[in-house]
Coordinates of N, CA and C in Angstrom, one line a residue:
Chain A
E76 N 0.9 -1.2 0.0 CA 0.0 0.0 0.0 C 0.9 1.2 0.0
P77 N 0.6 2.2 -0.9 CA 1.4 3.4 -0.9 C 1.4 4.1 0.4
E78 N 2.5 4.8 0.8 CA 2.4 5.5 2.0 C 3.2 6.8 1.9
V79 N 2.9 7.7 2.9 CA 3.7 9.0 3.0 C 4.9 8.7 3.8
T80 N 6.1 9.1 3.3 CA 7.3 8.8 4.1 C 7.9 10.1 4.6
Q81 N 8.5 10.1 5.8 CA 9.1 11.3 6.4 C 10.5 11.0 6.9
T82 N 11.4 11.9 6.7 CA 12.7 11.8 7.3 C 13.2 13.1 7.8
P83 N 14.0 13.2 8.9 CA 14.3 12.0 9.7 C 13.2 11.6 10.6
S84 N 13.3 10.6 11.4 CA 12.2 10.2 12.3 C 12.4 11.0 13.6
H85 N 13.7 11.4 13.9 CA 14.0 12.2 15.1 C 15.0 13.3 14.6
Q86 N 14.8 14.5 15.2 CA 15.7 15.6 14.9 C 15.9 16.4 16.2
V87 N 17.2 16.5 16.6 CA 17.5 17.3 17.7 C 18.3 18.5 17.3
T88 N 17.9 19.7 17.7 CA 18.6 20.9 17.3 C 18.7 21.9 18.4
Q89 N 19.6 22.8 18.3 CA 19.7 23.9 19.2 C 18.8 25.0 18.9
M90 N 18.3 25.7 19.9 CA 17.5 26.9 19.7 C 18.2 27.9 18.8
G91 N 17.4 28.4 17.9 CA 18.0 29.4 16.9 C 18.5 28.8 15.6
Q92 N 18.6 27.5 15.6 CA 19.1 26.8 14.4 C 17.9 26.6 13.4
E93 N 18.3 26.4 12.1 CA 17.3 26.1 11.1 C 17.2 24.6 11.0
V94 N 16.0 24.1 10.8 CA 15.8 22.7 10.5 C 14.9 22.6 9.2
I95 N 15.2 21.5 8.5 CA 14.3 21.1 7.4 C 13.8 19.7 7.6
L96 N 12.5 19.6 7.6 CA 11.9 18.3 7.7 C 11.4 17.9 6.3
R97 N 11.6 16.6 6.0 CA 11.3 16.2 4.6 C 10.2 15.1 4.6
C98 N 9.5 15.2 3.5 CA 8.4 14.3 3.3 C 8.3 13.9 1.8
V99 N 7.9 12.6 1.6 CA 7.6 12.2 0.2 C 6.1 11.8 0.2
P100 N 5.2 12.6 -0.3 CA 3.8 12.3 -0.3 C 3.5 11.1 -1.3
I101 N 2.4 10.5 -1.2 CA 1.9 9.5 -2.1 C 1.9 10.0 -3.5
S102 N 2.4 9.2 -4.4 CA 2.8 9.7 -5.7 C 1.6 10.3 -6.6
N103 N 0.4 9.8 -6.5 CA -0.7 10.4 -7.3 C -1.5 11.4 -6.5
H104 N -1.0 11.8 -5.3 CA -1.7 12.8 -4.5 C -1.2 14.2 -5.0
L105 N -2.1 15.2 -4.8 CA -1.9 16.5 -5.3 C -1.9 17.6 -4.2
Y106 N -2.5 17.3 -3.1 CA -2.5 18.2 -2.0 C -1.6 17.7 -0.9
F107 N -0.8 18.6 -0.3 CA 0.1 18.2 0.7 C -0.1 19.1 1.9
Y108 N 0.2 18.5 3.1 CA -0.1 19.2 4.4 C 1.1 19.0 5.4
W109 N 1.2 19.9 6.3 CA 2.0 19.7 7.5 C 1.1 20.0 8.7
Y110 N 1.1 19.1 9.6 CA 0.5 19.2 10.9 C 1.5 19.0 12.0
R111 N 1.3 19.5 13.2 CA 2.2 19.3 14.3 C 1.3 18.8 15.5
Q112 N 2.0 18.1 16.4 CA 1.4 17.7 17.6 C 2.4 17.8 18.8
I113 N 2.1 18.8 19.6 CA 2.9 19.0 20.8 C 2.5 17.9 21.8
L114 N 3.4 17.3 22.5 CA 3.2 16.2 23.4 C 2.0 16.5 24.3
G115 N 1.0 15.6 24.2 CA -0.2 15.7 25.0 C -1.3 16.6 24.5
Q116 N -1.0 17.2 23.3 CA -1.9 18.2 22.8 C -2.6 17.6 21.5
K117 N -3.4 18.3 20.9 CA -4.1 17.9 19.7 C -3.2 18.0 18.4
V118 N -3.6 17.3 17.4 CA -3.0 17.5 16.1 C -3.4 18.8 15.5
E119 N -2.5 19.7 15.2 CA -2.8 21.0 14.7 C -2.4 21.3 13.3
F120 N -3.3 21.8 12.5 CA -3.0 22.1 11.1 C -2.0 23.3 11.0
L121 N -1.0 23.1 10.2 CA -0.1 24.2 9.9 C -0.3 24.8 8.5
V122 N -0.3 24.0 7.5 CA -0.3 24.5 6.1 C -0.7 23.5 5.1
S123 N -1.3 23.9 4.0 CA -1.6 23.0 2.9 C -1.0 23.6 1.7
F124 N -0.7 22.8 0.7 CA 0.1 23.2 -0.5 C -0.5 22.4 -1.7
Y125 N -0.7 23.2 -2.7 CA -1.3 22.6 -4.0 C -0.7 23.4 -5.1
N126 N -0.4 22.7 -6.2 CA 0.1 23.4 -7.4 C 1.2 24.3 -7.2
N127 N 2.1 23.9 -6.3 CA 3.3 24.7 -6.0 C 3.1 26.0 -5.3
E128 N 2.0 26.1 -4.6 CA 1.8 27.2 -3.7 C 1.0 26.9 -2.5
I129 N 1.1 27.7 -1.5 CA 0.3 27.5 -0.3 C -1.1 27.8 -0.6
S130 N -2.0 26.9 -0.2 CA -3.5 27.1 -0.4 C -4.2 27.5 0.9
E131 N -3.7 27.1 2.0 CA -4.2 27.5 3.3 C -3.1 27.5 4.3
K132 N -3.2 28.3 5.3 CA -2.3 28.2 6.5 C -2.9 28.7 7.7
S133 N -2.4 28.2 8.9 CA -3.0 28.5 10.1 C -2.2 29.7 10.8
E134 N -2.7 30.1 11.9 CA -2.1 31.2 12.7 C -0.7 30.7 13.1
I135 N -0.5 29.4 13.3 CA 0.8 28.9 13.8 C 1.8 29.1 12.7
F136 N 1.5 29.0 11.5 CA 2.4 29.1 10.4 C 2.8 30.5 10.1
D137 N 3.8 31.0 10.9 CA 4.2 32.4 10.8 C 5.4 32.5 9.9
D138 N 6.1 33.7 10.0 CA 7.2 33.9 9.0 C 8.4 33.0 9.2
Q139 N 8.5 32.3 10.4 CA 9.6 31.5 10.6 C 9.5 30.1 9.9
F140 N 8.3 29.9 9.4 CA 8.0 28.6 8.7 C 7.9 28.9 7.2
S141 N 8.4 27.9 6.4 CA 8.2 27.9 5.0 C 8.1 26.5 4.5
V142 N 7.4 26.3 3.3 CA 7.3 25.0 2.7 C 7.8 25.1 1.2
E143 N 8.2 24.0 0.7 CA 8.7 24.0 -0.6 C 8.6 22.6 -1.2
R144 N 8.4 22.5 -2.5 CA 8.4 21.3 -3.2 C 9.6 21.4 -4.2
P145 N 10.8 21.0 -3.7 CA 12.0 21.3 -4.5 C 12.2 20.5 -5.8
D146 N 11.5 19.3 -5.8 CA 11.5 18.5 -7.0 C 10.2 17.8 -7.1
G147 N 10.1 16.8 -8.0 CA 8.8 16.1 -8.2 C 8.3 15.2 -7.1
S148 N 9.2 15.0 -6.1 CA 8.7 14.0 -5.1 C 8.8 14.5 -3.7
N149 N 9.7 15.4 -3.3 CA 9.9 15.8 -2.0 C 9.0 17.1 -1.6
F150 N 8.6 17.1 -0.4 CA 7.8 18.3 0.2 C 8.5 18.6 1.5
T151 N 9.0 19.8 1.7 CA 9.7 20.1 2.9 C 9.1 21.2 3.7
L152 N 9.4 21.1 5.0 CA 9.0 22.2 5.9 C 10.3 22.7 6.6
K153 N 10.5 24.0 6.4 CA 11.7 24.6 7.0 C 11.2 25.5 8.2
I154 N 12.0 25.4 9.3 CA 11.8 26.3 10.4 C 13.1 27.1 10.5
R155 N 13.0 28.4 10.3 CA 14.2 29.2 10.1 C 15.0 29.4 11.4
S156 N 14.4 29.7 12.5 CA 15.1 29.9 13.7 C 14.3 29.3 14.8
T157 N 14.7 28.0 15.2 CA 13.8 27.2 16.1 C 13.8 27.8 17.5
K158 N 12.6 27.6 18.1 CA 12.3 28.0 19.5 C 12.0 26.8 20.3
L159 N 12.2 26.9 21.6 CA 11.9 25.7 22.4 C 10.5 25.2 22.2
E160 N 9.5 26.1 22.0 CA 8.1 25.7 21.8 C 7.8 25.1 20.4
D161 N 8.8 25.0 19.6 CA 8.7 24.3 18.3 C 8.8 22.8 18.5
S162 N 9.3 22.4 19.7 CA 9.4 21.0 19.9 C 8.1 20.3 19.8
A163 N 8.0 19.3 19.0 CA 6.7 18.6 18.7 C 7.0 17.5 17.7
M164 N 5.9 16.7 17.5 CA 5.9 15.7 16.4 C 5.3 16.5 15.2
Y165 N 6.0 16.4 14.0 CA 5.5 17.1 12.8 C 5.1 16.0 11.8
F166 N 3.9 16.0 11.4 CA 3.3 15.1 10.5 C 3.1 15.7 9.1
C167 N 3.5 15.0 8.1 CA 3.2 15.3 6.7 C 2.0 14.5 6.3
A168 N 1.2 15.0 5.5 CA 0.0 14.3 5.0 C -0.3 14.6 3.6
S169 N -1.0 13.8 2.9 CA -1.4 14.1 1.5 C -2.7 13.5 1.1
N170 N -3.4 14.1 0.1 CA -4.6 13.4 -0.4 C -4.7 13.8 -1.9
R171 N -5.7 13.3 -2.6 CA -5.8 13.4 -4.0 C -6.3 14.7 -4.5
G172 N -7.1 15.4 -3.7 CA -7.6 16.6 -4.2 C -8.5 17.3 -3.3
P173 N -9.2 18.4 -3.7 CA -9.9 19.3 -2.9 C -11.3 18.8 -2.6
A174 N -11.7 17.6 -3.1 CA -13.1 17.2 -2.8 C -13.2 17.1 -1.2
T175 N -14.3 17.6 -0.7 CA -14.4 17.8 0.7 C -14.5 16.4 1.5
N176 N -14.7 15.3 0.8 CA -14.7 14.1 1.5 C -13.5 13.3 1.2
E177 N -12.4 13.9 0.8 CA -11.2 13.2 0.4 C -10.4 12.8 1.6
K178 N -10.0 11.5 1.7 CA -9.3 11.0 2.8 C -7.9 11.5 2.9
L179 N -7.4 11.7 4.1 CA -6.1 12.3 4.3 C -5.2 11.2 4.9
F180 N -4.0 11.0 4.3 CA -3.1 10.0 4.8 C -1.8 10.6 5.4
F181 N -1.4 10.1 6.5 CA -0.3 10.7 7.3 C 1.0 9.9 7.2
G182 N 2.1 10.6 7.2 CA 3.4 9.9 7.4 C 3.6 9.6 8.9
S183 N 4.6 8.9 9.2 CA 4.9 8.5 10.6 C 5.5 9.6 11.5
G184 N 5.8 10.7 10.9 CA 6.2 11.9 11.7 C 7.7 12.0 11.9
T185 N 8.0 13.3 12.2 CA 9.4 13.6 12.6 C 9.3 14.2 14.0
Q186 N 9.9 13.6 15.0 CA 9.9 14.2 16.3 C 11.0 15.2 16.4
L187 N 10.7 16.5 16.6 CA 11.6 17.6 16.6 C 11.8 18.0 18.1
S188 N 13.1 17.9 18.6 CA 13.4 18.4 19.9 C 14.3 19.6 19.8
V189 N 13.9 20.7 20.4 CA 14.7 21.9 20.4 C 15.2 22.1 21.8
L190 N 16.6 22.2 21.9 CA 17.2 22.3 23.2 C 17.7 23.7 23.4
Chain B
R35 N -15.8 29.3 21.3 CA -16.1 27.8 21.3 C -15.1 27.2 20.3
K36 N -14.4 26.1 20.8 CA -13.4 25.4 20.0 C -14.1 24.8 18.8
E37 N -13.3 24.7 17.7 CA -13.9 24.2 16.4 C -14.4 22.7 16.6
V38 N -13.5 21.9 17.2 CA -13.9 20.5 17.3 C -13.6 20.1 18.8
E39 N -14.6 19.6 19.5 CA -14.4 19.2 20.9 C -14.8 17.8 21.1
Q40 N -13.9 17.2 21.9 CA -14.2 15.8 22.4 C -13.9 15.7 23.8
D41 N -14.6 14.7 24.5 CA -14.4 14.4 25.8 C -13.1 13.6 25.8
P42 N -12.1 14.1 26.6 CA -10.8 13.4 26.5 C -10.7 12.0 27.2
G43 N -11.7 11.7 28.0 CA -11.7 10.4 28.7 C -10.7 10.5 29.9
P44 N -10.0 9.4 30.2 CA -10.1 8.1 29.5 C -11.3 7.3 29.8
F45 N -11.7 6.5 28.8 CA -12.8 5.5 28.9 C -12.1 4.2 29.2
N46 N -12.4 3.6 30.4 CA -11.8 2.3 30.8 C -12.9 1.3 30.7
V47 N -12.8 0.3 29.8 CA -13.9 -0.6 29.6 C -13.3 -2.0 29.6
P48 N -14.1 -3.0 30.0 CA -13.6 -4.4 29.9 C -13.8 -4.9 28.4
E49 N -13.0 -5.9 28.1 CA -13.2 -6.6 26.8 C -14.7 -7.0 26.6
G50 N -15.2 -6.8 25.4 CA -16.5 -7.2 25.1 C -17.5 -6.1 25.3
A51 N -17.1 -5.0 25.9 CA -18.0 -3.9 26.2 C -18.3 -3.1 24.9
T52 N -19.4 -2.4 25.0 CA -19.8 -1.4 23.9 C -19.5 0.0 24.5
V53 N -18.8 0.8 23.7 CA -18.5 2.1 24.1 C -18.8 3.1 23.0
A54 N -19.2 4.3 23.4 CA -19.5 5.3 22.4 C -18.8 6.6 22.7
F55 N -18.3 7.3 21.7 CA -17.7 8.6 21.8 C -18.5 9.6 21.0
N56 N -18.5 10.8 21.5 CA -19.1 11.9 20.8 C -18.1 13.0 20.5
C57 N -18.4 13.8 19.5 CA -17.6 14.9 19.1 C -18.5 16.0 18.6
T58 N -18.3 17.2 19.0 CA -19.1 18.3 18.5 C -18.2 19.3 17.7
Y59 N -18.8 19.9 16.7 CA -18.1 20.8 15.9 C -18.9 22.1 15.8
S60 N -18.2 23.2 15.6 CA -18.8 24.6 15.8 C -19.3 25.1 14.5
N61 N -18.7 24.8 13.3 CA -19.0 25.4 12.1 C -20.1 24.6 11.4
S62 N -21.3 25.1 11.3 CA -22.5 24.4 10.7 C -22.3 24.2 9.2
A63 N -21.3 24.8 8.6 CA -21.1 24.6 7.1 C -20.1 23.5 6.9
S64 N -19.7 22.8 7.9 CA -18.7 21.7 7.8 C -19.3 20.7 6.9
Q65 N -18.4 20.1 6.0 CA -18.8 19.3 5.0 C -18.4 17.8 5.1
S66 N -17.3 17.6 5.7 CA -16.8 16.2 5.8 C -16.3 15.9 7.2
F67 N -16.5 14.6 7.6 CA -16.2 14.2 9.0 C -15.6 12.8 9.0
F68 N -14.6 12.7 9.9 CA -13.9 11.4 9.9 C -13.6 11.1 11.4
W69 N -13.4 9.8 11.6 CA -12.7 9.3 12.8 C -11.4 8.7 12.5
Y70 N -10.4 9.1 13.2 CA -9.0 8.6 13.1 C -8.7 7.9 14.4
R71 N -7.8 7.0 14.3 CA -7.2 6.3 15.5 C -5.8 6.7 15.6
Q72 N -5.3 7.0 16.8 CA -3.9 7.3 17.0 C -3.4 6.5 18.2
D73 N -2.4 5.7 17.9 CA -1.7 5.0 18.9 C -0.5 5.9 19.5
C74 N -0.1 5.5 20.7 CA 0.9 6.4 21.4 C 2.1 6.8 20.5
R75 N 2.2 8.1 20.3 CA 3.4 8.7 19.6 C 3.5 8.2 18.1
K76 N 2.3 7.8 17.6 CA 2.3 7.4 16.2 C 1.4 8.4 15.4
E77 N 1.4 8.2 14.1 CA 0.6 9.0 13.2 C -0.9 8.7 13.3
P78 N -1.8 9.6 13.1 CA -3.2 9.3 13.0 C -3.5 8.4 11.8
K79 N -4.3 7.4 12.0 CA -4.7 6.5 10.9 C -6.2 6.6 10.7
L80 N -6.6 6.7 9.5 CA -8.1 6.8 9.2 C -8.8 5.5 9.6
L81 N -9.8 5.7 10.5 CA -10.7 4.6 10.9 C -11.9 4.5 10.0
M82 N -12.6 5.6 9.8 CA -13.7 5.6 8.9 C -14.2 7.1 8.7
S83 N -14.8 7.2 7.5 CA -15.5 8.5 7.2 C -16.9 8.4 7.8
V84 N -17.5 9.6 8.0 CA -18.8 9.6 8.6 C -19.8 10.2 7.6
Y85 N -20.8 9.5 7.3 CA -21.8 10.0 6.3 C -23.1 10.3 6.9
S86 N -23.8 11.2 6.3 CA -25.1 11.6 6.8 C -26.0 10.5 7.2
S87 N -26.0 9.5 6.4 CA -26.9 8.3 6.7 C -26.4 7.4 7.7
G88 N -25.2 7.7 8.2 CA -24.6 6.7 9.2 C -23.9 5.6 8.4
N89 N -22.9 5.1 9.0 CA -22.2 4.0 8.3 C -21.5 3.1 9.3
E90 N -21.4 1.8 8.9 CA -20.9 0.8 9.8 C -19.7 0.0 9.1
D91 N -18.7 -0.3 9.9 CA -17.6 -1.1 9.4 C -17.3 -2.1 10.4
G92 N -17.8 -3.3 10.3 CA -17.6 -4.3 11.3 C -18.1 -3.9 12.6
R93 N -17.3 -3.8 13.7 CA -17.7 -3.5 15.0 C -17.9 -2.0 15.2
F94 N -17.6 -1.2 14.2 CA -17.6 0.2 14.4 C -18.7 0.9 13.6
T95 N -19.4 1.8 14.3 CA -20.6 2.5 13.6 C -20.4 4.0 13.9
A96 N -20.5 4.8 12.8 CA -20.4 6.2 12.9 C -21.7 6.8 12.5
Q97 N -22.0 7.9 13.3 CA -23.3 8.6 13.0 C -23.0 10.1 12.9
L98 N -23.8 10.8 12.1 CA -23.6 12.3 12.0 C -25.0 12.9 12.3
N99 N -25.0 13.9 13.2 CA -26.2 14.6 13.5 C -26.0 16.1 13.2
R100 N -26.4 16.5 12.0 CA -26.1 17.9 11.5 C -26.9 18.9 12.4
A101 N -28.1 18.6 12.8 CA -28.9 19.5 13.5 C -28.2 19.9 14.8
S102 N -27.6 18.9 15.5 CA -27.0 19.2 16.8 C -25.5 19.3 16.6
Q103 N -25.0 19.2 15.4 CA -23.6 19.4 15.1 C -22.7 18.5 16.0
Y104 N -23.0 17.2 15.9 CA -22.1 16.2 16.5 C -22.0 15.0 15.7
I105 N -20.9 14.3 15.9 CA -20.7 13.0 15.3 C -20.4 12.0 16.4
S106 N -20.7 10.8 16.2 CA -20.4 9.8 17.2 C -19.7 8.5 16.6
L107 N -19.1 7.8 17.5 CA -18.5 6.5 17.1 C -18.8 5.5 18.1
L108 N -19.4 4.4 17.7 CA -19.8 3.3 18.6 C -18.9 2.1 18.3
I109 N -18.3 1.6 19.3 CA -17.5 0.4 19.2 C -18.1 -0.7 19.9
R110 N -18.5 -1.8 19.2 CA -19.1 -3.0 19.9 C -18.1 -4.0 20.1
D111 N -18.3 -4.9 21.2 CA -17.4 -6.0 21.4 C -16.0 -5.6 21.5
S112 N -15.7 -4.7 22.4 CA -14.3 -4.1 22.4 C -13.2 -5.1 22.6
K113 N -12.1 -4.9 21.9 CA -11.0 -5.8 22.0 C -9.8 -5.0 22.7
L114 N -8.9 -5.8 23.2 CA -7.7 -5.2 23.8 C -7.0 -4.3 22.8
S115 N -7.0 -4.7 21.5 CA -6.3 -4.0 20.5 C -7.0 -2.7 20.1
D116 N -8.2 -2.4 20.6 CA -8.9 -1.2 20.4 C -8.4 -0.1 21.3
S117 N -7.6 -0.4 22.2 CA -7.0 0.6 23.1 C -6.2 1.6 22.3
A118 N -6.6 2.9 22.3 CA -5.9 3.9 21.5 C -6.6 5.2 21.8
T119 N -6.2 6.3 21.1 CA -6.9 7.6 21.2 C -7.6 7.7 19.9
Y120 N -8.9 8.1 20.0 CA -9.8 8.3 18.8 C -10.0 9.7 18.6
L121 N -9.6 10.2 17.4 CA -9.6 11.6 17.0 C -10.8 11.8 16.0
C122 N -11.5 12.8 16.3 CA -12.6 13.3 15.4 C -11.9 14.4 14.5
A123 N -12.2 14.3 13.2 CA -11.7 15.3 12.3 C -12.8 15.9 11.4
V124 N -12.7 17.2 11.2 CA -13.8 17.9 10.5 C -13.2 18.8 9.5
N125 N -13.8 18.8 8.3 CA -13.4 19.9 7.3 C -14.4 21.0 7.5
P126 N -13.9 22.1 8.1 CA -14.9 23.2 8.5 C -15.3 24.1 7.3
K127 N -14.6 24.0 6.2 CA -14.9 24.9 5.1 C -15.5 24.2 3.9
Q128 N -16.3 24.9 3.1 CA -16.9 24.3 2.0 C -15.9 24.0 0.9
A129 N -15.0 24.9 0.7 CA -14.0 24.7 -0.4 C -12.6 24.4 0.0
G130 N -12.4 24.5 1.3 CA -11.0 24.2 1.8 C -10.7 22.7 1.9
T131 N -9.5 22.4 2.2 CA -9.1 21.0 2.2 C -8.6 20.6 3.6
A132 N -8.2 21.5 4.5 CA -7.6 21.1 5.7 C -8.6 20.5 6.7
L133 N -8.2 19.4 7.3 CA -8.9 18.8 8.4 C -8.5 19.4 9.7
I134 N -9.5 19.7 10.5 CA -9.3 20.2 11.9 C -9.6 19.0 12.8
F135 N -8.7 18.8 13.8 CA -8.8 17.6 14.7 C -9.3 18.0 16.1
G136 N -10.0 17.2 16.7 CA -10.2 17.3 18.1 C -9.0 16.8 18.9
K137 N -9.1 17.0 20.2 CA -7.9 16.5 21.0 C -7.9 15.0 21.2
G138 N -9.0 14.4 20.9 CA -9.0 12.9 21.0 C -9.6 12.4 22.3
T139 N -10.2 11.2 22.2 CA -10.7 10.5 23.4 C -9.9 9.2 23.6
T140 N -9.4 9.0 24.8 CA -8.6 7.9 25.0 C -9.4 6.7 25.5
L141 N -9.2 5.6 24.9 CA -9.9 4.3 25.2 C -8.9 3.3 25.7
S142 N -9.2 2.7 26.9 CA -8.4 1.6 27.4 C -9.3 0.4 27.7
V143 N -9.0 -0.6 26.9 CA -9.8 -1.9 27.1 C -8.9 -2.9 27.9
S144 N -9.5 -3.4 28.9 CA -8.8 -4.3 29.8 C -9.4 -5.7 29.8
S145 N -8.6 -6.7 30.1 CA -9.1 -8.1 30.1 C -9.7 -8.5 31.5

């Protein structure tokens, strides 16, 4: 069964450093997403991406965050200057399109720890 | 009012029990509804979509009540392997694509 893959599974970084989280969405999917989950909290929407541009973003997705699809397969989330409160599990997800009942498939996540 | 609300539980039930979870949503224009299952420190996995007419998948039944703006999940004949956190997810916009999640309800099934 096709799946969303994410690398690395764990990332430890120092406060103020830049990190890039990587994702390979399912190959025939067109919409890509990043969500995050702080330990013990809910899964929070960050951003959605379609046709090489951001289609929606939440209040969390401020200027320190950016997304990119650098080639035909990868989808990345960059955090420019990490803060302690950025420590969370970051999930990439994808689906086939904007149909409102379209199912969303998640990768296994990258656990980011900011020290 | 939060967009998607769930009773966090935990619900502690014996094997074989029937258990039901509810989820309320604030945006009456919401179009699509899902239940996801999340195991500890793992990704959410789609359990089932929720349709207006209600739907069933084996031991799991999902219902949607648009008038009262809630969805429900019923699990019959609980198994030990059903122990997990169950997340309600709602698409709150007619044309948007992002799902908004509730905080989840934790279920613990014991022998």
